[in-house]
Coordinates of N, CA and C and ligand atoms in Angstrom, one line a residue:
M262 N 49.9 -35.2 18.8 CA 50.5 -34.4 19.8 C 49.4 -33.7 20.6
D263 N 49.6 -33.6 21.9 CA 48.7 -32.9 22.9 C 48.4 -31.5 22.4
P264 N 47.2 -31.0 22.3 CA 46.9 -29.7 21.7 C 47.7 -28.5 22.4
S265 N 47.9 -28.7 23.7 CA 48.6 -27.6 24.4 C 50.1 -27.6 24.0
L266 N 50.6 -28.8 23.6 CA 52.0 -28.8 23.1 C 52.1 -28.2 21.7
V267 N 51.0 -28.4 20.9 CA 51.0 -27.8 19.6 C 51.0 -26.3 19.7
R268 N 50.3 -25.8 20.7 CA 50.3 -24.3 20.9 C 51.7 -23.8 21.3
T269 N 52.3 -24.6 22.2 CA 53.6 -24.2 22.7 C 54.6 -24.3 21.6
S270 N 54.5 -25.3 20.7 CA 55.4 -25.5 19.6 C 55.3 -24.3 18.6
K271 N 54.0 -23.9 18.4 CA 53.8 -22.7 17.5 C 54.4 -21.5 18.1
F272 N 54.2 -21.3 19.4 CA 54.8 -20.1 20.0 C 56.3 -20.2 19.9
L273 N 56.9 -21.3 20.2 CA 58.4 -21.5 20.1 C 58.9 -21.2 18.7
S274 N 58.2 -21.8 17.7 CA 58.6 -21.5 16.3 C 58.6 -20.1 16.0
L275 N 57.6 -19.3 16.5 CA 57.6 -17.9 16.3 C 58.8 -17.2 16.9
V276 N 59.0 -17.5 18.2 CA 60.0 -16.7 18.9 C 61.4 -17.2 18.7
L277 N 61.6 -18.5 18.4 CA 63.0 -19.0 18.2 C 63.4 -19.0 16.7
R278 N 62.4 -18.7 15.8 CA 62.8 -18.7 14.4 C 62.7 -17.4 13.7
H279 N 61.6 -16.6 14.2 CA 61.2 -15.5 13.4 C 61.2 -14.2 14.1
R280 N 60.5 -14.1 15.3 CA 60.2 -12.9 15.9 C 60.6 -12.8 17.4
T281 N 61.9 -13.0 17.6 CA 62.4 -13.1 18.9 C 62.1 -11.8 19.7
E282 N 62.2 -10.7 19.0 CA 62.1 -9.4 19.7 C 60.7 -9.2 20.2
R283 N 59.7 -9.9 19.7 CA 58.3 -9.7 20.1 C 58.1 -9.9 21.6
I284 N 58.9 -10.8 22.2 CA 58.8 -11.0 23.6 C 60.0 -10.4 24.4
G285 N 60.8 -9.7 23.7 CA 62.0 -9.0 24.3 C 63.1 -10.0 24.6
L286 N 63.2 -11.1 23.8 CA 64.2 -12.1 24.0 C 65.4 -11.8 23.0
T287 N 66.6 -12.3 23.4 CA 67.7 -12.3 22.4 C 68.2 -13.7 22.2
L288 N 68.6 -14.0 21.0 CA 69.3 -15.3 20.8 C 70.8 -15.1 20.6
D289 N 71.6 -16.0 20.8 CA 73.0 -15.8 20.5 C 73.2 -16.1 19.0
E290 N 74.5 -15.9 18.5 CA 74.7 -16.0 17.1 C 74.4 -17.4 16.5
H291 N 74.3 -18.4 17.4 CA 73.9 -19.8 16.9 C 72.5 -20.1 17.1
G292 N 71.7 -19.1 17.5 CA 70.2 -19.3 17.6 C 69.8 -19.8 18.9
W293 N 70.7 -19.9 19.9 CA 70.3 -20.4 21.2 C 69.7 -19.3 22.1
A294 N 68.6 -19.7 22.8 CA 68.1 -18.8 23.9 C 68.3 -19.5 25.2
R295 N 68.6 -18.7 26.3 CA 68.7 -19.2 27.6 C 67.3 -19.7 28.0
V296 N 67.2 -20.9 28.6 CA 65.9 -21.5 28.9 C 65.2 -20.6 30.0
D297 N 66.0 -20.1 31.0 CA 65.3 -19.3 32.1 C 64.9 -18.0 31.5
A298 N 65.7 -17.4 30.6 CA 65.3 -16.1 30.0 C 64.0 -16.3 29.1
L299 N 64.0 -17.4 28.4 CA 62.8 -17.6 27.5 C 61.5 -17.8 28.4
I300 N 61.6 -18.5 29.4 CA 60.4 -18.7 30.3 C 60.0 -17.4 30.9
E301 N 60.9 -16.6 31.3 CA 60.6 -15.4 31.9 C 60.0 -14.4 30.9
A302 N 60.6 -14.3 29.7 CA 60.1 -13.4 28.7 C 58.7 -13.8 28.2
A303 N 58.5 -15.1 28.1 CA 57.2 -15.6 27.7 C 56.1 -15.2 28.7
N304 N 56.4 -15.5 30.0 CA 55.4 -15.2 31.0 C 55.1 -13.7 31.1
R305 N 56.2 -13.0 30.9 CA 56.0 -11.5 31.0 C 55.1 -11.0 29.9
S306 N 55.2 -11.7 28.7 CA 54.4 -11.3 27.6 C 53.0 -11.9 27.6
G307 N 52.7 -12.7 28.6 CA 51.3 -13.2 28.8 C 51.2 -14.6 28.3
K308 N 52.3 -15.3 27.9 CA 52.2 -16.7 27.4 C 52.7 -17.6 28.5
K309 N 51.8 -18.4 29.0 CA 52.2 -19.3 30.1 C 53.2 -20.3 29.6
L310 N 54.4 -20.4 30.2 CA 55.4 -21.3 29.8 C 56.1 -21.8 31.1
T311 N 56.3 -23.1 31.2 CA 57.1 -23.6 32.3 C 58.2 -24.5 31.7
L312 N 59.1 -24.9 32.6 CA 60.2 -25.8 32.2 C 59.6 -27.1 31.7
E313 N 58.6 -27.6 32.4 CA 58.0 -28.9 32.1 C 57.4 -28.8 30.7
M314 N 56.7 -27.7 30.4 CA 56.1 -27.6 29.0 C 57.2 -27.6 28.0
L315 N 58.3 -26.9 28.3 CA 59.4 -26.9 27.3 C 60.0 -28.3 27.1
Q316 N 60.2 -29.0 28.2 CA 60.8 -30.3 28.1 C 59.9 -31.3 27.3
R317 N 58.6 -31.2 27.6 CA 57.6 -32.0 26.9 C 57.6 -31.7 25.4
T318 N 57.7 -30.4 25.1 CA 57.7 -29.9 23.7 C 58.9 -30.4 23.0
V319 N 60.0 -30.4 23.6 CA 61.3 -30.8 22.9 C 61.2 -32.3 22.7
V320 N 60.7 -33.1 23.6 CA 60.7 -34.6 23.5 C 59.6 -35.1 22.6
E321 N 58.4 -34.5 22.8 CA 57.2 -35.1 22.1 C 56.9 -34.4 20.8
N322 N 57.6 -33.4 20.4 CA 57.2 -32.7 19.2 C 57.2 -33.6 18.0
D323 N 56.2 -33.5 17.2 CA 56.0 -34.4 16.1 C 57.2 -34.4 15.1
K324 N 57.8 -33.2 14.9 CA 58.9 -33.0 14.0 C 60.2 -32.7 14.6
Q325 N 60.3 -32.9 15.9 CA 61.5 -32.7 16.6 C 62.1 -31.3 16.3
R326 N 61.3 -30.3 16.4 CA 61.7 -29.0 15.9 C 62.7 -28.3 16.8
F327 N 62.8 -28.7 18.1 CA 63.7 -27.9 19.0 C 64.6 -28.9 19.7
S328 N 65.8 -28.3 20.2 CA 66.7 -29.0 20.9 C 67.2 -28.2 22.1
F329 N 67.5 -28.9 23.2 CA 68.3 -28.3 24.3 C 69.8 -28.5 24.1
S330 N 70.6 -27.6 24.6 CA 72.0 -27.8 24.7 C 72.3 -29.0 25.6
A331 N 73.5 -29.5 25.5 CA 73.9 -30.7 26.3 C 73.6 -30.5 27.8
D332 N 73.9 -29.3 28.3 CA 73.7 -29.1 29.7 C 72.3 -28.6 30.1
G333 N 71.4 -28.5 29.1 CA 70.0 -28.2 29.3 C 69.7 -26.7 29.6
T334 N 70.7 -25.8 29.5 CA 70.4 -24.4 29.9 C 70.0 -23.6 28.7
L335 N 70.2 -24.1 27.5 CA 69.8 -23.4 26.3 C 68.9 -24.2 25.4
I336 N 68.1 -23.5 24.6 CA 67.2 -24.1 23.7 C 67.2 -23.4 22.3
R337 N 67.0 -24.2 21.2 CA 66.9 -23.5 19.9 C 66.1 -24.3 19.0
A338 N 65.7 -23.7 17.9 CA 65.0 -24.4 16.8 C 66.0 -25.1 15.9
N339 N 65.6 -26.3 15.4 CA 66.6 -27.1 14.6 C 66.7 -26.6 13.2
Q340 N 65.7 -26.0 12.7 CA 65.7 -25.4 11.3 C 64.5 -24.5 11.2
G341 N 64.4 -23.9 10.0 CA 63.2 -23.1 9.7 C 63.4 -21.6 10.0
H342 N 64.6 -21.1 10.3 CA 64.7 -19.7 10.7 C 64.6 -18.8 9.6
S343 N 64.0 -17.6 9.9 CA 64.1 -16.5 9.0 C 65.1 -15.5 9.5
I344 N 65.4 -15.5 10.8 CA 66.4 -14.6 11.4 C 67.8 -15.1 11.1
D345 N 68.7 -14.2 11.0 CA 70.0 -14.5 10.6 C 70.9 -15.0 11.7
I346 N 70.9 -16.3 11.8 CA 71.8 -17.0 12.8 C 72.5 -18.1 12.1
D347 N 73.6 -18.6 12.7 CA 74.4 -19.6 12.1 C 74.2 -20.9 13.0
L348 N 73.5 -21.9 12.4 CA 73.3 -23.1 13.1 C 74.6 -24.0 13.2
Q349 N 75.6 -23.6 12.5 CA 76.9 -24.4 12.5 C 76.6 -25.8 12.0
L350 N 75.8 -25.9 11.0 CA 75.5 -27.2 10.4 C 76.7 -27.7 9.6
E351 N 76.9 -29.0 9.6 CA 78.0 -29.5 8.7 C 77.5 -29.9 7.4
R352 N 78.3 -29.7 6.4 CA 77.9 -30.1 5.0 C 77.6 -31.6 5.0
A353 N 76.6 -32.0 4.2 CA 76.3 -33.5 4.2 C 76.1 -33.9 2.8
N354 N 76.3 -35.2 2.5 CA 76.1 -35.7 1.2 C 74.6 -36.2 1.0
P355 N 73.9 -35.5 0.2 CA 72.4 -35.9 0.1 C 72.2 -37.2 -0.6
P356 N 71.1 -37.8 -0.4 CA 70.7 -39.0 -1.2 C 70.5 -38.7 -2.7
E357 N 70.3 -39.7 -3.5 CA 70.1 -39.5 -4.9 C 68.9 -38.4 -5.2
L358 N 67.8 -38.6 -4.5 CA 66.7 -37.8 -4.7 C 66.2 -37.2 -3.3
L359 N 65.7 -36.0 -3.4 CA 65.0 -35.4 -2.3 C 63.7 -34.8 -2.8
F360 N 62.8 -34.4 -1.9 CA 61.4 -34.0 -2.3 C 61.0 -32.7 -1.7
H361 N 60.2 -32.0 -2.5 CA 59.7 -30.7 -2.0 C 58.2 -30.6 -2.2
G362 N 57.4 -30.4 -1.1 CA 56.0 -30.3 -1.2 C 55.6 -28.9 -1.4
T363 N 54.8 -28.6 -2.4 CA 54.4 -27.2 -2.7 C 52.9 -27.3 -3.2
V364 N 52.5 -26.2 -3.8 CA 51.1 -26.2 -4.3 C 51.1 -25.6 -5.7
E365 N 50.1 -26.0 -6.4 CA 49.9 -25.6 -7.9 C 50.2 -24.1 -8.1
R366 N 49.7 -23.2 -7.3 CA 49.8 -21.8 -7.6 C 51.2 -21.3 -7.6
F367 N 52.2 -22.0 -7.1 CA 53.6 -21.6 -7.1 C 54.4 -22.2 -8.3
L368 N 53.7 -23.1 -9.0 CA 54.5 -23.8 -10.0 C 55.1 -23.0 -11.1
A369 N 54.3 -22.1 -11.7 CA 54.8 -21.3 -12.8 C 56.0 -20.5 -12.4
S370 N 56.0 -20.0 -11.2 CA 57.2 -19.2 -10.7 C 58.4 -20.2 -10.4
I371 N 58.1 -21.3 -9.8 CA 59.2 -22.3 -9.6 C 59.8 -22.7 -10.9
K372 N 58.9 -22.9 -11.9 CA 59.4 -23.3 -13.2 C 60.3 -22.3 -13.8
A373 N 60.1 -21.0 -13.5 CA 60.9 -19.9 -14.0 C 62.2 -19.7 -13.2
E374 N 62.1 -19.8 -11.8 CA 63.2 -19.4 -11.0 C 63.9 -20.5 -10.2
G375 N 63.3 -21.7 -10.3 CA 63.7 -22.8 -9.4 C 63.2 -22.6 -8.0
L376 N 63.6 -23.4 -7.0 CA 63.1 -23.3 -5.7 C 64.0 -22.2 -4.9
L377 N 63.3 -21.2 -4.4 CA 64.0 -20.1 -3.7 C 63.7 -20.2 -2.2
K378 N 64.6 -19.7 -1.4 CA 64.5 -19.9 0.0 C 63.5 -18.8 0.6
R379 N 63.2 -17.8 -0.2 CA 62.2 -16.8 0.2 C 62.6 -16.2 1.6
K380 N 61.7 -16.2 2.6 CA 62.0 -15.6 3.8 C 63.0 -16.4 4.7
R381 N 63.1 -17.7 4.4 CA 63.9 -18.5 5.3 C 65.4 -18.5 4.9
Q382 N 66.2 -19.1 5.7 CA 67.6 -19.1 5.4 C 68.0 -20.1 4.3
Y383 N 67.2 -21.1 4.1 CA 67.5 -22.2 3.1 C 66.2 -22.6 2.5
V384 N 66.3 -23.3 1.3 CA 65.2 -24.1 0.8 C 65.2 -25.4 1.6
H385 N 64.0 -25.8 2.0 CA 63.8 -27.0 2.8 C 63.3 -28.1 1.9
L386 N 64.1 -29.3 2.0 CA 63.8 -30.4 1.2 C 63.5 -31.6 2.2
S387 N 62.6 -32.5 1.8 CA 62.3 -33.7 2.6 C 62.9 -34.9 2.1
P388 N 63.2 -35.9 3.0 CA 63.9 -37.1 2.5 C 62.9 -38.1 1.9
D389 N 61.6 -37.9 2.1 CA 60.6 -38.9 1.5 C 59.4 -38.1 1.0
E390 N 58.6 -38.8 0.1 CA 57.4 -38.1 -0.4 C 56.4 -37.9 0.6
E391 N 56.3 -38.8 1.6 CA 55.3 -38.7 2.6 C 55.4 -37.4 3.4
T392 N 56.7 -37.1 3.8 CA 57.0 -35.9 4.5 C 56.7 -34.6 3.7
A393 N 57.1 -34.7 2.4 CA 56.9 -33.6 1.5 C 55.4 -33.3 1.3
T394 N 54.6 -34.4 1.3 CA 53.2 -34.3 1.1 C 52.6 -33.4 2.3
K395 N 53.1 -33.7 3.5 CA 52.6 -33.0 4.7 C 53.0 -31.5 4.6
V396 N 54.2 -31.3 4.1 CA 54.7 -29.9 4.0 C 53.8 -29.1 3.0
G397 N 53.5 -29.8 1.9 CA 52.7 -29.1 0.8 C 51.3 -28.9 1.3
Q398 N 50.8 -29.9 2.1 CA 49.4 -29.8 2.6 C 49.1 -28.6 3.5
R399 N 50.1 -28.0 4.0 CA 49.9 -26.8 4.8 C 49.3 -25.7 4.0
R400 N 49.4 -25.7 2.7 CA 49.0 -24.6 1.8 C 47.8 -25.0 0.9
G401 N 47.5 -26.3 0.8 CA 46.4 -26.7 -0.1 C 46.7 -28.1 -0.6
E402 N 46.1 -28.4 -1.8 CA 46.4 -29.7 -2.4 C 47.9 -29.8 -2.7
P403 N 48.6 -30.8 -2.1 CA 50.0 -30.8 -2.3 C 50.5 -31.3 -3.7
V404 N 51.5 -30.7 -4.2 CA 52.2 -31.1 -5.4 C 53.6 -31.4 -5.0
I405 N 54.1 -32.7 -5.4 CA 55.4 -33.1 -4.9 C 56.4 -33.0 -6.0
L406 N 57.4 -32.2 -5.8 CA 58.5 -32.0 -6.8 C 59.7 -32.9 -6.4
T407 N 60.3 -33.5 -7.3 CA 61.5 -34.4 -7.0 C 62.8 -33.7 -7.4
V408 N 63.7 -33.6 -6.5 CA 65.0 -32.9 -6.8 C 66.1 -33.9 -6.9
A409 N 66.9 -33.7 -8.0 CA 68.0 -34.5 -8.3 C 69.2 -34.0 -7.4
S410 N 69.1 -34.4 -6.1 CA 70.0 -33.8 -5.2 C 71.5 -34.3 -5.3
A411 N 71.6 -35.6 -5.6 CA 73.0 -36.1 -5.8 C 73.7 -35.4 -7.0
K412 N 72.9 -35.2 -8.0 CA 73.5 -34.5 -9.2 C 73.9 -33.1 -8.8
M413 N 73.0 -32.4 -8.1 CA 73.3 -31.0 -7.6 C 74.6 -31.0 -6.8
H414 N 74.7 -32.0 -5.9 CA 75.9 -32.0 -5.1 C 77.1 -32.2 -5.9
Q415 N 77.0 -33.2 -6.9 CA 78.2 -33.4 -7.8 C 78.6 -32.1 -8.5
D416 N 77.6 -31.3 -8.8 CA 77.8 -30.1 -9.5 C 78.3 -28.9 -8.6
G417 N 78.4 -29.2 -7.3 CA 79.0 -28.2 -6.4 C 78.1 -27.5 -5.5
H418 N 76.8 -27.9 -5.5 CA 75.8 -27.3 -4.6 C 76.0 -27.9 -3.2
V419 N 75.9 -27.0 -2.2 CA 76.2 -27.5 -0.8 C 74.8 -27.8 -0.1
F420 N 74.8 -28.9 0.6 CA 73.7 -29.4 1.3 C 74.0 -29.5 2.8
Y421 N 73.0 -29.3 3.6 CA 73.1 -29.5 5.1 C 72.0 -30.3 5.5
L422 N 72.2 -31.1 6.6 CA 71.1 -31.9 7.1 C 70.8 -31.4 8.6
S423 N 69.6 -30.9 8.8 CA 69.3 -30.4 10.1 C 69.2 -31.6 11.1
K424 N 69.2 -31.2 12.4 CA 69.2 -32.3 13.4 C 67.9 -33.1 13.3
N425 N 66.9 -32.5 12.8 CA 65.6 -33.3 12.7 C 65.3 -33.7 11.3
G426 N 66.4 -34.0 10.5 CA 66.2 -34.7 9.3 C 65.7 -33.9 8.1
V427 N 65.7 -32.6 8.2 CA 65.3 -31.7 7.0 C 66.6 -31.4 6.2
W428 N 66.5 -31.5 4.9 CA 67.7 -31.2 4.1 C 67.6 -29.7 3.7
L429 N 68.7 -29.0 3.7 CA 68.7 -27.6 3.5 C 69.7 -27.2 2.4
T430 N 69.4 -26.3 1.5 CA 70.3 -25.8 0.5 C 69.9 -24.4 0.1
E431 N 70.8 -23.7 -0.5 CA 70.5 -22.3 -0.8 C 69.5 -22.1 -1.9
H432 N 69.5 -22.9 -3.0 CA 68.7 -22.6 -4.1 C 68.7 -23.9 -5.0
V433 N 67.5 -24.3 -5.5 CA 67.5 -25.4 -6.4 C 67.1 -24.9 -7.8
P434 N 68.1 -24.9 -8.7 CA 67.8 -24.4 -10.1 C 66.9 -25.4 -10.8
V435 N 66.1 -24.9 -11.7 CA 65.0 -25.6 -12.4 C 65.5 -26.9 -13.0
K436 N 66.8 -26.9 -13.5 CA 67.2 -28.1 -14.2 C 67.3 -29.3 -13.4
Y437 N 67.3 -29.2 -12.1 CA 67.4 -30.3 -11.2 C 66.0 -30.8 -10.6
I438 N 65.0 -30.1 -11.1 CA 63.6 -30.3 -10.5 C 62.8 -31.2 -11.5
H439 N 62.2 -32.2 -11.0 CA 61.3 -33.0 -11.9 C 59.9 -32.6 -11.4
F440 N 59.1 -32.2 -12.4 CA 57.7 -31.8 -12.0 C 56.8 -32.9 -12.4
P441 N 55.7 -33.2 -11.6 CA 54.8 -34.3 -11.9 C 54.2 -34.0 -13.3
S442 N 54.0 -35.1 -14.1 CA 53.7 -34.9 -15.5 C 52.4 -34.2 -15.8
F443 N 51.4 -34.3 -14.8 CA 50.1 -33.6 -15.0 C 50.2 -32.1 -14.7
H444 N 51.4 -31.6 -14.3 CA 51.4 -30.2 -14.0 C 52.3 -29.4 -15.0
Ligands
HQG76 C1 57.5 -21.9 -2.4 C2 57.8 -26.3 7.9 C3 57.1 -19.4 -5.9 C4 57.7 -23.2 -1.7 C5 57.8 -27.4 6.8 C6 56.9 -23.0 -0.4 C7 59.2 -27.3 6.2 C8 58.2 -20.7 -4.4 C9 57.0 -21.5 -0.1 C10 59.7 -25.9 6.5 C11 59.4 -20.6 -5.1 C12 58.0 -21.2 1.0 C13 59.7 -25.1 5.2 C14 59.4 -19.8 -6.3 C15 59.8 -21.9 -3.4 N1 58.2 -19.2 -6.6 N2 57.1 -20.1 -4.8 N3 60.5 -19.7 -7.1 N4 60.4 -21.3 -4.5 N5 58.5 -21.5 -3.4 O1 57.2 -22.1 4.5 O2 59.4 -25.5 2.2 O3 56.4 -27.2 10.5 O4 59.3 -20.9 3.6 O5 57.3 -24.3 -2.5 O6 57.4 -28.6 7.3 O7 57.0 -24.8 2.7 O8 57.5 -25.0 10.4 O9 58.9 -23.3 3.0 O10 55.6 -23.4 -0.6 O11 60.1 -28.3 6.8 O12 58.7 -27.0 11.4 O13 57.5 -20.9 -1.3 O14 58.7 -25.4 7.4 O15 58.4 -26.8 9.0 O16 57.4 -21.5 2.2 O17 58.5 -25.2 4.6 P1 58.2 -21.9 3.4 P2 58.4 -24.8 3.0 P3 57.7 -26.5 10.4

């Protein structure tokens, strides 16, 4: 991805998922910002942003992190929020297994408490090991945990699938997690 788009994506992640108030923007209850208000608020706060930069970020983003509304007047992040908004995601049937990329230093705590959502609205799970590896790599040498998601679902746990293919759930109890044998 073009480095300037990476910067725009990071900026959008911050203001559309976590710190909207930092640039004096407000989101609606479903996490949408008005495109014109976002551009104005960003430029007012010193971050250059144009409609073309937003369009390119939505289309070319490596993880498809953002979407426009059908009429193009609104924009939001597809997942990853720490602020309390309702994405109105529909429940979905997960595949047999899902994956979670983490790092060694969290394992003792995960073994005690399962996977917790921490600051975000949900625990984020990946559909394949390759994606989970990239998620884990953000923090160091990745450790990939395997989650028995179909079993969890059978037992009544609710799953959602974000628009960009990330699986979301409230909590993964330890009994559904397979840890790699060397950990
Ligand atoms: C860990 C990125 C100790 C968990 C990614 C993770 C993803 C525990 C960290 C999305 C724990 C939370 C989310 C426990 C979980 N004890 N540590 N009981 N339970 N953890 O960033 O899944 O690029 O909130 O393993 O690609 O890393 O931003 O979650 O290491 O899709 O679009 O606590 O964010 O997407 O970290 O990443 P995060 P995550 P974007």
